[in-house]
N, CA and C atoms as an extended XYZ file, in Angstrom:
234
Properties=species:S:1:pos:R:3:atomname:S:1:resname:S:1:resid:I:1 pbc="F F F"
N        59.122      165.012       47.830 N   MET     1
C        59.712      163.709       48.012 CA  MET     1
C        60.843      163.544       47.014 C   MET     1
N        61.790      162.664       47.345 N   LYS     2
C        62.944      162.428       46.480 CA  LYS     2
C        62.763      161.149       45.682 C   LYS     2
N        63.092      161.244       44.389 N   LEU     3
C        63.075      160.101       43.481 CA  LEU     3
C        64.434      159.999       42.806 C   LEU     3
N        64.834      158.787       42.486 N   THR     4
C        66.055      158.571       41.716 CA  THR     4
C        65.659      158.248       40.286 C   THR     4
N        66.157      159.035       39.359 N   LEU     5
C        65.886      158.806       37.945 CA  LEU     5
C        67.159      158.276       37.303 C   LEU     5
N        67.018      157.232       36.522 N   ARG     6
C        68.153      156.653       35.798 CA  ARG     6
C        67.851      156.722       34.302 C   ARG     6
N        68.853      157.153       33.545 N   TYR     7
C        68.693      157.343       32.113 CA  TYR     7
C        69.628      156.400       31.359 C   TYR     7
N        69.144      155.856       30.250 N   PHE     8
C        69.910      154.906       29.461 CA  PHE     8
C        69.910      155.300       27.986 C   PHE     8
N        70.964      154.883       27.275 N   GLY     9
C        71.032      155.059       25.829 CA  GLY     9
C        70.888      156.496       25.378 C   GLY     9
N        70.049      156.699       24.371 N   MET    10
C        69.862      158.030       23.791 CA  MET    10
C        69.299      159.019       24.807 C   MET    10
N        68.609      158.518       25.821 N   ILE    11
C        68.052      159.406       26.843 CA  ILE    11
C        69.173      159.947       27.719 C   ILE    11
N        70.136      159.096       28.070 N   ALA    12
C        71.307      159.548       28.827 CA  ALA    12
C        72.091      160.585       28.024 C   ALA    12
N        72.187      160.366       26.725 N   GLU    13
C        72.874      161.335       25.867 CA  GLU    13
C        72.139      162.673       25.859 C   GLU    13
N        70.818      162.632       25.787 N   ALA    14
C        70.017      163.863       25.750 CA  ALA    14
C        70.100      164.631       27.068 C   ALA    14
N        70.136      163.903       28.186 N   THR    15
C        70.163      164.554       29.498 CA  THR    15
C        71.569      164.931       29.933 C   THR    15
N        72.578      164.270       29.339 N   GLY    16
C        73.953      164.527       29.739 CA  GLY    16
C        74.321      163.872       31.052 C   GLY    16
N        73.516      162.910       31.473 N   ARG    17
C        73.768      162.206       32.738 CA  ARG    17
C        73.116      160.837       32.702 C   ARG    17
N        73.532      159.969       33.606 N   THR    18
C        72.921      158.644       33.705 CA  THR    18
C        72.036      158.521       34.932 C   THR    18
N        72.154      159.470       35.859 N   GLU    19
C        71.357      159.410       37.085 CA  GLU    19
C        71.091      160.814       37.590 C   GLU    19
N        69.944      160.958       38.246 N   GLU    20
C        69.557      162.252       38.799 CA  GLU    20
C        68.660      162.008       40.007 C   GLU    20
N        68.911      162.732       41.088 N   ILE    21
C        68.017      162.720       42.245 CA  ILE    21
C        67.123      163.943       42.089 C   ILE    21
N        65.826      163.719       42.129 N   LEU    22
C        64.878      164.791       41.855 CA  LEU    22
C        63.912      164.947       43.018 C   LEU    22
N        63.714      166.178       43.458 N   ASN    23
C        62.690      166.486       44.455 CA  ASN    23
C        61.420      166.877       43.719 C   ASN    23
N        60.336      166.180       44.013 N   VAL    24
C        59.056      166.442       43.356 CA  VAL    24
C        57.961      166.560       44.406 C   VAL    24
N        56.822      167.066       43.985 N   SER    25
C        55.692      167.172       44.903 CA  SER    25
C        55.124      165.790       45.205 C   SER    25
N        54.550      165.644       46.381 N   ASP    26
C        53.883      164.389       46.729 CA  ASP    26
C        52.733      164.157       45.758 C   ASP    26
N        52.422      162.897       45.534 N   GLN    27
C        51.313      162.489       44.674 CA  GLN    27
C        51.539      162.757       43.192 C   GLN    27
N        52.786      162.974       42.790 N   ILE    28
C        53.045      163.123       41.356 CA  ILE    28
C        52.789      161.780       40.679 C   ILE    28
N        52.204      161.843       39.527 N   LYS    29
C        51.921      160.619       38.774 CA  LYS    29
C        53.083      160.324       37.829 C   LYS    29
N        53.273      159.054       37.557 N   LEU    30
C        54.394      158.590       36.749 CA  LEU    30
C        54.451      159.297       35.400 C   LEU    30
N        53.337      159.365       34.708 N   TYR    31
C        53.373      159.933       33.367 CA  TYR    31
C        53.451      161.456       33.379 C   TYR    31
N        53.104      162.098       34.499 N   ASP    32
C        53.367      163.529       34.634 CA  ASP    32
C        54.872      163.761       34.772 C   ASP    32
N        55.528      162.885       35.530 N   LEU    33
C        56.984      162.966       35.665 CA  LEU    33
C        57.654      162.743       34.308 C   LEU    33
N        57.178      161.764       33.565 N   LYS    34
C        57.730      161.483       32.232 CA  LYS    34
C        57.603      162.714       31.340 C   LYS    34
N        56.417      163.302       31.289 N   ASP    35
C        56.205      164.489       30.459 CA  ASP    35
C        57.123      165.632       30.879 C   ASP    35
N        57.266      165.812       32.184 N   GLN    36
C        58.113      166.874       32.719 CA  GLN    36
C        59.564      166.704       32.266 C   GLN    36
N        60.096      165.498       32.378 N   GLN    37
C        61.487      165.254       32.015 CA  GLN    37
C        61.699      165.311       30.501 C   GLN    37
N        60.743      164.841       29.737 N   ILE    38
C        60.846      164.895       28.276 CA  ILE    38
C        60.898      166.344       27.801 C   ILE    38
N        60.076      167.195       28.393 N   LYS    39
C        60.092      168.617       28.026 CA  LYS    39
C        61.384      169.287       28.495 C   LYS    39
N        61.808      168.973       29.715 N   LYS    40
C        63.016      169.580       30.292 CA  LYS    40
C        64.241      169.315       29.426 C   LYS    40
N        64.382      168.072       28.959 N   TYR    41
C        65.573      167.680       28.212 CA  TYR    41
C        65.347      167.591       26.703 C   TYR    41
N        64.135      167.927       26.253 N   LYS    42
C        63.806      167.895       24.817 CA  LYS    42
C        64.135      166.534       24.197 C   LYS    42
N        63.668      165.483       24.846 N   ILE    43
C        63.923      164.114       24.398 CA  ILE    43
C        63.095      163.826       23.155 C   ILE    43
N        63.754      163.304       22.131 N   GLN    44
C        63.091      162.972       20.873 CA  GLN    44
C        62.299      161.676       21.005 C   GLN    44
N        61.226      161.563       20.247 N   ASP    45
C        60.396      160.358       20.196 CA  ASP    45
C        59.903      159.929       21.583 C   ASP    45
N        59.201      160.810       22.290 N   PRO    46
C        58.782      160.515       23.664 CA  PRO    46
C        57.865      159.306       23.793 C   PRO    46
N        57.109      158.983       22.737 N   GLU    47
C        56.208      157.832       22.815 CA  GLU    47
C        56.979      156.524       22.948 C   GLU    47
N        58.222      156.514       22.474 N   ALA    48
C        59.029      155.292       22.517 CA  ALA    48
C        59.732      155.090       23.861 C   ALA    48
N        59.749      156.121       24.700 N   VAL    49
C        60.421      156.017       25.999 CA  VAL    49
C        59.582      155.156       26.937 C   VAL    49
N        60.208      154.122       27.479 N   GLN    50
C        59.541      153.233       28.435 CA  GLN    50
C        60.015      153.568       29.845 C   GLN    50
N        59.108      153.461       30.814 N   LEU    51
C        59.455      153.710       32.204 CA  LEU    51
C        59.337      152.428       33.013 C   LEU    51
N        60.283      152.240       33.918 N   VAL    52
C        60.278      151.096       34.825 CA  VAL    52
C        60.458      151.653       36.231 C   VAL    52
N        59.577      151.267       37.143 N   VAL    53
C        59.649      151.750       38.522 CA  VAL    53
C        60.145      150.627       39.416 C   VAL    53
N        61.241      150.896       40.126 N   ASN    54
C        61.824      149.916       41.052 CA  ASN    54
C        62.066      148.571       40.372 C   ASN    54
N        62.568      148.620       39.151 N   GLN    55
C        62.894      147.441       38.340 CA  GLN    55
C        61.679      146.565       38.060 C   GLN    55
N        60.501      147.173       38.034 N   ASP    56
C        59.252      146.449       37.800 CA  ASP    56
C        58.512      147.101       36.637 C   ASP    56
N        58.156      146.295       35.641 N   LEU    57
C        57.418      146.824       34.492 CA  LEU    57
C        55.975      147.158       34.829 C   LEU    57
N        55.422      146.549       35.869 N   ASN    58
C        54.054      146.845       36.296 CA  ASN    58
C        54.087      148.096       37.157 C   ASN    58
N        54.026      149.234       36.507 N   THR    59
C        54.193      150.504       37.201 CA  THR    59
C        52.870      151.037       37.723 C   THR    59
N        52.925      151.596       38.920 N   SER    60
C        51.743      152.276       39.445 CA  SER    60
C        51.772      153.712       38.946 C   SER    60
N        50.637      154.375       38.981 N   THR    61
C        50.596      155.736       38.452 CA  THR    61
C        51.042      156.761       39.481 C   THR    61
N        50.934      156.458       40.769 N   VAL    62
C        51.351      157.391       41.811 CA  VAL    62
C        52.673      156.906       42.389 C   VAL    62
N        53.637      157.800       42.435 N   LEU    63
C        54.962      157.455       42.933 CA  LEU    63
C        55.056      157.726       44.425 C   LEU    63
N        56.053      157.096       45.057 N   LYS    64
C        56.257      157.320       46.494 CA  LYS    64
C        57.727      157.605       46.775 C   LYS    64
N        57.996      158.163       47.929 N   GLU    65
C        59.347      158.517       48.363 CA  GLU    65
C        60.317      157.363       48.134 C   GLU    65
N        61.459      157.684       47.522 N   GLY    66
C        62.506      156.695       47.339 CA  GLY    66
C        62.384      155.825       46.104 C   GLY    66
N        61.321      155.974       45.332 N   ASP    67
C        61.181      155.167       44.117 CA  ASP    67
C        62.331      155.456       43.157 C   ASP    67
N        62.692      154.432       42.383 N   GLU    68
C        63.699      154.560       41.334 CA  GLU    68
C        63.000      154.368       39.996 C   GLU    68
N        63.128      155.363       39.136 N   ILE    69
C        62.467      155.319       37.838 CA  ILE    69
C        63.533      155.271       36.750 C   ILE    69
N        63.466      154.248       35.910 N   ALA    70
C        64.394      154.110       34.786 CA  ALA    70
C        63.694      154.578       33.518 C   ALA    70
N        64.355      155.447       32.784 N   PHE    71
C        63.880      155.918       31.484 CA  PHE    71
C        64.639      155.118       30.429 C   PHE    71
N        63.929      154.233       29.745 N   LEU    72
C        64.562      153.323       28.793 CA  LEU    72
C        64.249      153.727       27.359 C   LEU    72
N        65.269      153.716       26.500 N   PRO    73
C        65.045      154.021       25.086 CA  PRO    73
C        64.434      152.816       24.393 C   PRO    73
N        63.963      153.006       23.165 N   PRO    74
C        63.461      151.852       22.409 CA  PRO    74
C        64.599      150.875       22.137 C   PRO    74
N        64.256      149.607       22.137 N   PHE    75
C        65.236      148.561       21.861 CA  PHE    75
C        64.974      147.988       20.481 C   PHE    75
N        66.035      147.678       19.783 N   ALA    76
C        65.913      147.073       18.455 CA  ALA    76
C        66.245      145.595       18.553 C   ALA    76
N        65.499      144.814       17.844 N   GLY    77
C        65.759      143.377       17.831 CA  GLY    77
C        66.394      142.966       16.516 C   GLY    77
N        66.795      141.735       16.475 N   GLY    78
C        67.421      141.323       15.230 CA  GLY    78
C        67.343      139.843       15.038 C   GLY    78
């Protein structure tokens, strides 16, 4: 199935892109995808990376065809 991955901030810098269309196996779980991409791009501080599916913070663990996953860096407040 195809998923759209969007990268922001330091994650976009690490991947060298802001968007990627990825073909993955059916029934892939969200955090398996996260681990896969973190290893692929050697993203620093993986625990701080937040994922948002289809612009919704309430993410399901199983992804479906056409989902959009945003990889968000940690945000600093002030």
